[in-house]
Amino acid sequence: MQSRTGKKIAGTSLVIIILAELLPVAGMIPPWAGFILLVLSVPWFLLGLMLWWRAPGGESDLPFIGY
Amino acid sequence: MIQYILFALATGLLFHGIHRKLIARIQGRPGPPVWQEILHTLKFSFKQTWIPDTASEVHFVGVVLISIAIWILALGVVIYEGSVLLLFAIYLLHKIVEHGMGLSSGSPYAKFGAIRSVISAASELPLFVTILLIYYFTGSLMLSDIIQWQASNGPLIIPAFPAAVAMYLIILSKMHFGPFSIIEGKEIVSGNRTEHFGVWRAGLEAGFAIKTYVLLNAFVLIFLGSFSLPVLVLIMAVILMTLSFVCAYCPLLGPYDTVTVQSLVTGVLLAYIIILEVVL
């Protein structure tokens, strides 16, 4: 996966996280709906962020099958 | 709400670090610094990352996302004082993560971990009896009702001590380096986590950190009552230290021994319930 993809995922999910925090305060959605948005967006944000800043390179290979 | 998630994540990782440090000190080793797990997670997140050729890609990445999502959901149940039944349902969903981690990569060691995860499903047996006992005493499975019950009747741990022991055992079965941690035994490399490295491992560590925080928090709320955040974290840390002592002194049990111990605890609890209901 390209780090650019990670950046896009992290950016999009960060927007959703901000909305999930702000919309319940503004009374536009109930608090539980804001929380569900967080449940759905925070995992994507964490993975996206880490995929963005991880070291580049590396190729997929066969799994480890023993010493 | 995001602040609670970040707090649970940081505290959970710190708890994992304290856990490792205590085990090391008890065993006469210097051990890593207590913030090692935070550094560890950051380190994994910076590493080169790819998906093994033999892995089911969606499954391989999906379990990481599910792991974080379900424990954030569980954190919400605890914060909003929702149903214990929902909390324990999420705990059972964690089994999907354990199976999925092992089966998705195509590594034989990870598959062994997944098979052991099926065997360790016995760790869920004490869970059902715990729920039964909580309901027997409080008449409700809502955390808010259980906290209220304790405000007027005292800590639930006193009348329902066997249930507290059972839940303690449940938390112990999910701790790293514990006697029931058969799914990540070193004889099968890292068990079901063998192929999840780099960013995937960092994501899993984040999910597991929130899991540790949620389980300890739930234990305190269910059996001791509601406290201010600093006191709550302090009590959780004390419980964690007792868990570390058990993990330091008990060797990793064999897969069938874990089933035997957990089934015996369930049997004792059932006997306790029968005595409560029929004899008394």
Coordinates of C-alpha atoms in Angstrom, one line a residue:
Chain A
M1 CA 0.0 0.0 0.0
Q2 CA 1.4 3.4 -0.9
S3 CA 2.0 5.9 1.8
R4 CA -0.1 8.4 -0.2
T5 CA -3.1 6.1 0.3
G6 CA -2.4 6.1 4.0
K7 CA -2.3 9.9 4.0
K8 CA -5.7 10.0 2.2
I9 CA -7.2 7.5 4.7
A10 CA -5.8 9.4 7.7
G11 CA -7.0 12.7 6.3
T12 CA -10.5 11.5 5.5
S13 CA -11.0 9.7 8.8
L14 CA -9.6 12.8 10.7
V15 CA -12.4 14.9 9.1
I16 CA -14.9 12.3 10.3
I17 CA -13.4 12.3 13.8
I18 CA -13.7 16.1 14.0
L19 CA -17.3 15.9 12.7
A20 CA -18.1 13.2 15.3
E21 CA -16.9 15.5 18.0
L22 CA -18.5 18.7 16.8
L23 CA -21.9 17.5 15.4
P24 CA -23.2 16.2 18.8
V25 CA -22.1 19.4 20.5
A26 CA -24.1 21.4 17.9
G27 CA -27.1 19.1 18.5
M28 CA -27.2 18.0 14.9
I29 CA -26.8 14.3 15.8
P30 CA -27.3 12.4 19.1
P31 CA -24.2 11.7 21.2
W32 CA -24.4 7.9 20.5
A33 CA -24.3 8.6 16.8
G34 CA -21.2 10.7 17.2
F35 CA -19.6 7.9 19.2
I36 CA -20.5 5.3 16.5
L37 CA -18.7 7.6 14.0
L38 CA -15.7 7.5 16.3
V39 CA -15.8 3.7 16.5
L40 CA -15.8 3.5 12.7
S41 CA -13.2 6.3 12.0
V42 CA -10.5 6.0 14.7
P43 CA -9.2 2.6 13.6
W44 CA -8.9 3.9 10.0
F45 CA -7.2 7.0 11.3
L46 CA -4.6 5.1 13.3
L47 CA -3.8 2.7 10.5
G48 CA -3.8 5.4 7.9
L49 CA -1.5 7.6 10.0
M50 CA 0.9 4.8 10.6
L51 CA 0.9 3.7 6.9
W52 CA 1.6 7.3 6.0
W53 CA 4.7 7.7 8.2
R54 CA 6.1 4.2 8.0
A55 CA 9.4 3.5 6.4
P56 CA 9.0 3.1 2.6
G57 CA 10.0 0.0 0.7
G58 CA 9.7 -3.7 1.3
E59 CA 8.2 -6.5 -0.8
S60 CA 5.6 -9.1 0.1
D61 CA 7.1 -12.6 0.7
L62 CA 6.2 -16.0 2.0
P63 CA 5.3 -16.3 5.7
F64 CA 7.9 -17.4 8.2
I65 CA 7.8 -21.2 8.3
G66 CA 10.6 -22.0 10.8
Y67 CA 14.2 -21.7 11.6
Chain B
M1 CA -15.0 11.5 23.5
I2 CA -11.8 11.2 21.5
Q3 CA -9.9 12.3 24.6
Y4 CA -11.2 9.2 26.5
I5 CA -10.1 7.0 23.6
L6 CA -6.6 8.5 23.6
F7 CA -6.4 8.4 27.4
A8 CA -7.4 4.7 27.4
L9 CA -4.9 3.9 24.6
A10 CA -2.0 5.6 26.4
T11 CA -2.9 4.2 29.9
G12 CA -3.4 0.7 28.4
L13 CA 0.0 0.8 26.8
L14 CA 1.5 2.1 30.0
F15 CA -0.2 -0.7 31.9
H16 CA 1.3 -3.2 29.5
G17 CA 4.7 -1.6 30.2
I18 CA 4.2 -1.8 34.0
H19 CA 3.1 -5.4 33.6
R20 CA 6.3 -6.3 31.7
K21 CA 8.5 -4.4 34.2
L22 CA 6.9 -6.1 37.2
I23 CA 7.2 -9.6 35.8
A24 CA 10.9 -8.9 35.0
R25 CA 11.6 -7.5 38.5
I26 CA 9.9 -10.5 40.2
Q27 CA 11.9 -12.8 38.1
G28 CA 15.1 -11.0 39.0
R29 CA 15.7 -9.2 35.7
P30 CA 16.0 -5.5 35.2
G31 CA 13.2 -5.4 32.6
P32 CA 12.4 -2.7 30.2
P33 CA 11.3 0.9 31.3
V34 CA 7.5 1.1 32.0
W35 CA 6.9 3.3 28.9
Q36 CA 8.6 0.6 26.7
E37 CA 5.2 -0.6 25.2
I38 CA 4.4 3.0 24.1
L39 CA 7.9 3.2 22.4
H40 CA 7.3 -0.4 21.1
T41 CA 4.1 0.5 19.4
L42 CA 5.6 3.7 17.9
K43 CA 8.6 1.7 16.7
F44 CA 6.4 -0.8 14.9
S45 CA 4.4 2.0 13.3
F46 CA 7.6 3.3 11.7
K47 CA 8.8 0.0 10.2
Q48 CA 8.5 -1.2 6.6
T49 CA 5.2 -3.0 6.3
W50 CA 3.7 -5.4 3.8
I51 CA 1.2 -8.2 3.6
P52 CA 2.6 -11.8 3.2
D53 CA 2.0 -13.4 -0.2
T54 CA -0.1 -16.2 1.2
A55 CA -2.3 -13.9 3.3
S56 CA -6.0 -13.1 2.7
E57 CA -5.4 -9.3 2.4
V58 CA -8.8 -8.1 3.5
H59 CA -8.9 -10.6 6.4
F60 CA -5.3 -9.8 7.4
V61 CA -5.9 -6.0 7.6
G62 CA -9.5 -6.3 8.7
V63 CA -8.7 -8.0 12.0
V64 CA -6.5 -5.1 13.0
L65 CA -9.3 -2.6 12.3
I66 CA -11.9 -4.8 14.0
S67 CA -9.6 -5.2 17.0
I68 CA -9.4 -1.4 17.6
A69 CA -13.0 -0.8 16.7
I70 CA -14.6 -3.4 19.1
W71 CA -12.5 -2.2 22.1
I72 CA -13.4 1.5 21.4
L73 CA -17.0 0.3 21.3
A74 CA -16.5 -1.5 24.6
L75 CA -14.9 1.6 26.1
G76 CA -18.1 3.5 25.1
V77 CA -20.2 0.9 26.9
V78 CA -18.1 1.4 30.1
I79 CA -18.2 5.2 29.8
Y80 CA -21.9 5.4 29.1
E81 CA -22.5 2.8 31.8
G82 CA -24.3 0.5 29.4
S83 CA -25.1 -3.2 29.6
V84 CA -22.7 -5.7 30.9
L85 CA -24.1 -8.2 28.4
L86 CA -23.1 -5.9 25.6
L87 CA -19.6 -5.6 27.1
F88 CA -19.2 -9.3 27.3
A89 CA -20.6 -9.8 23.8
I90 CA -17.8 -7.5 22.6
Y91 CA -15.4 -9.7 24.6
L92 CA -16.6 -12.7 22.7
L93 CA -16.1 -10.8 19.4
H94 CA -12.5 -10.5 20.3
K95 CA -12.3 -14.2 19.6
I96 CA -12.9 -13.3 15.9
V97 CA -9.8 -11.2 16.1
E98 CA -7.8 -14.0 17.6
H99 CA -9.0 -16.5 15.1
G100 CA -8.7 -14.1 12.2
M101 CA -5.1 -13.1 13.1
G102 CA -4.0 -16.7 13.0
L103 CA -5.9 -17.9 10.0
S104 CA -5.5 -14.9 7.7
S105 CA -1.7 -15.0 7.2
G106 CA -1.1 -18.5 5.9
S107 CA 1.7 -19.0 8.4
P108 CA 1.6 -22.5 10.1
Y109 CA 2.6 -20.9 13.4
A110 CA -0.2 -18.4 13.2
K111 CA -2.6 -21.2 12.4
F112 CA -1.5 -23.1 15.5
G113 CA -2.2 -19.9 17.4
A114 CA -5.7 -19.8 15.9
I115 CA -6.4 -23.4 16.8
R116 CA -5.3 -22.7 20.4
S117 CA -7.6 -19.8 20.3
V118 CA -10.5 -22.2 19.7
I119 CA -9.3 -24.3 22.6
S120 CA -9.0 -21.3 24.9
A121 CA -12.7 -20.5 24.2
A122 CA -13.1 -22.3 27.5
S123 CA -11.9 -19.0 29.1
E124 CA -15.4 -17.6 28.2
L125 CA -17.1 -20.2 30.4
P126 CA -16.5 -18.4 33.7
L127 CA -17.9 -15.3 31.9
F128 CA -21.4 -16.7 31.6
V129 CA -21.5 -17.7 35.3
T130 CA -20.2 -14.2 36.2
I131 CA -23.1 -12.6 34.4
L132 CA -25.5 -14.9 36.1
L133 CA -24.2 -14.0 39.6
I134 CA -24.1 -10.3 38.9
Y135 CA -27.8 -10.5 37.9
Y136 CA -28.6 -12.7 40.9
F137 CA -27.5 -10.0 43.3
T138 CA -28.2 -6.7 41.5
G139 CA -31.3 -7.7 39.5
S140 CA -29.9 -5.8 36.5
L141 CA -27.2 -6.1 33.9
M142 CA -26.9 -2.3 33.3
L143 CA -23.7 -0.9 34.6
S144 CA -25.5 2.2 35.8
D145 CA -27.9 0.0 37.9
I146 CA -25.0 -2.1 39.3
I147 CA -23.2 1.1 40.4
Q148 CA -26.3 2.4 42.0
W149 CA -26.9 -1.0 43.8
Q150 CA -23.3 -0.7 45.2
A151 CA -23.9 2.8 46.3
S152 CA -26.7 1.6 48.6
N153 CA -25.5 -2.0 49.4
G154 CA -21.7 -1.8 49.3
P155 CA -19.2 -3.3 46.9
L156 CA -20.5 -6.3 44.9
I157 CA -17.2 -8.1 45.5
I158 CA -18.3 -9.0 49.0
P159 CA -21.5 -11.0 48.3
A160 CA -20.4 -12.1 44.8
F161 CA -16.7 -12.8 45.5
P162 CA -16.6 -16.0 43.4
A163 CA -17.9 -14.0 40.4
A164 CA -15.1 -11.5 41.0
V165 CA -12.6 -14.3 41.0
A166 CA -14.1 -15.6 37.7
M167 CA -13.8 -12.2 36.1
Y168 CA -10.3 -11.8 37.4
L169 CA -9.5 -15.1 35.7
I170 CA -11.1 -13.9 32.5
I171 CA -8.9 -10.8 32.5
L172 CA -5.9 -13.0 33.4
S173 CA -6.6 -15.2 30.4
K174 CA -6.2 -12.1 28.1
M175 CA -3.0 -10.8 29.7
H176 CA 0.3 -11.1 27.9
F177 CA 2.8 -13.7 29.4
G178 CA 0.0 -15.2 31.6
P179 CA -0.6 -18.8 32.4
F180 CA -3.4 -19.0 29.9
S181 CA -1.7 -17.1 27.1
I182 CA -1.4 -20.3 25.0
I183 CA -2.3 -18.6 21.7
E184 CA 1.0 -16.6 21.8
G185 CA 3.3 -19.3 23.4
K186 CA 6.9 -19.0 22.3
E187 CA 7.0 -22.6 21.2
I188 CA 4.8 -21.5 18.2
V189 CA 7.0 -18.4 17.6
S190 CA 4.5 -15.6 18.4
G191 CA 1.4 -17.7 17.8
N192 CA -1.4 -16.0 16.0
R193 CA 0.6 -12.7 15.9
T194 CA 3.6 -14.2 14.1
E195 CA 2.9 -12.5 10.7
H196 CA 1.4 -9.3 11.9
F197 CA 4.4 -7.0 12.0
G198 CA 5.1 -3.3 11.4
V199 CA 2.0 -1.1 11.1
W200 CA -0.3 -4.1 11.6
R201 CA 1.3 -5.0 14.9
A202 CA 1.2 -1.4 16.1
G203 CA -2.5 -1.4 15.3
L204 CA -3.0 -4.6 17.2
E205 CA -1.0 -3.3 20.2
A206 CA -3.3 -0.2 20.2
G207 CA -6.4 -2.4 20.2
F208 CA -5.0 -4.6 23.0
A209 CA -4.1 -1.6 25.1
I210 CA -7.6 -0.3 25.0
K211 CA -8.8 -3.9 25.8
T212 CA -6.7 -4.1 28.9
Y213 CA -8.0 -0.6 30.0
V214 CA -11.6 -1.6 29.4
L215 CA -11.4 -4.9 31.2
L216 CA -9.8 -3.5 34.3
N217 CA -12.2 -0.5 34.3
A218 CA -15.2 -2.8 33.9
F219 CA -13.9 -5.0 36.8
V220 CA -13.6 -2.0 39.1
L221 CA -17.1 -0.6 38.1
I222 CA -18.8 -4.0 38.4
F223 CA -17.3 -5.2 41.7
L224 CA -16.1 -2.1 43.6
G225 CA -18.2 0.8 42.3
S226 CA -17.7 4.2 40.7
F227 CA -14.6 6.3 41.5
S228 CA -13.0 9.6 40.3
L229 CA -10.7 9.1 37.4
P230 CA -7.4 9.3 39.4
V231 CA -8.6 6.8 42.0
L232 CA -10.0 4.6 39.3
V233 CA -6.7 4.4 37.5
L234 CA -4.9 3.8 40.8
I235 CA -7.2 0.8 41.6
M236 CA -6.8 -0.5 38.1
A237 CA -3.0 -0.3 38.5
V238 CA -3.2 -2.2 41.7
I239 CA -5.3 -5.0 40.2
L240 CA -2.9 -5.1 37.2
M241 CA 0.0 -5.5 39.6
T242 CA -1.7 -8.5 41.2
L243 CA -2.1 -9.9 37.7
S244 CA 1.5 -9.4 37.0
F245 CA 2.5 -11.3 40.1
V246 CA 0.3 -14.3 39.0
C247 CA 1.9 -14.1 35.5
A248 CA 5.4 -13.9 36.9
Y249 CA 5.0 -16.9 39.2
C250 CA 2.8 -19.2 37.0
P251 CA 4.3 -20.9 34.0
L252 CA 2.4 -21.1 30.7
L253 CA 0.0 -23.9 31.1
G254 CA -0.6 -26.6 28.4
P255 CA -3.6 -26.0 26.2
Y256 CA -5.7 -28.7 27.8
D257 CA -4.7 -27.6 31.3
T258 CA -6.1 -24.2 30.7
V259 CA -9.4 -25.7 29.6
T260 CA -9.4 -27.9 32.8
V261 CA -8.7 -25.0 35.1
Q262 CA -11.2 -22.7 33.5
S263 CA -13.9 -25.4 33.4
L264 CA -13.2 -26.2 37.1
V265 CA -13.7 -22.6 38.1
T266 CA -17.0 -22.5 36.1
G267 CA -18.1 -25.7 37.9
V268 CA -17.3 -24.2 41.3
L269 CA -19.2 -21.1 40.4
L270 CA -22.2 -23.1 39.3
A271 CA -22.1 -25.0 42.6
Y272 CA -22.0 -21.7 44.4
I273 CA -25.1 -20.4 42.5
I274 CA -27.0 -23.7 43.2
I275 CA -26.2 -23.3 46.9
L276 CA -27.3 -19.7 46.9
E277 CA -30.5 -20.5 45.1
V278 CA -31.6 -23.9 46.5
V279 CA -30.0 -24.3 49.9
L280 CA -30.0 -20.8 51.3

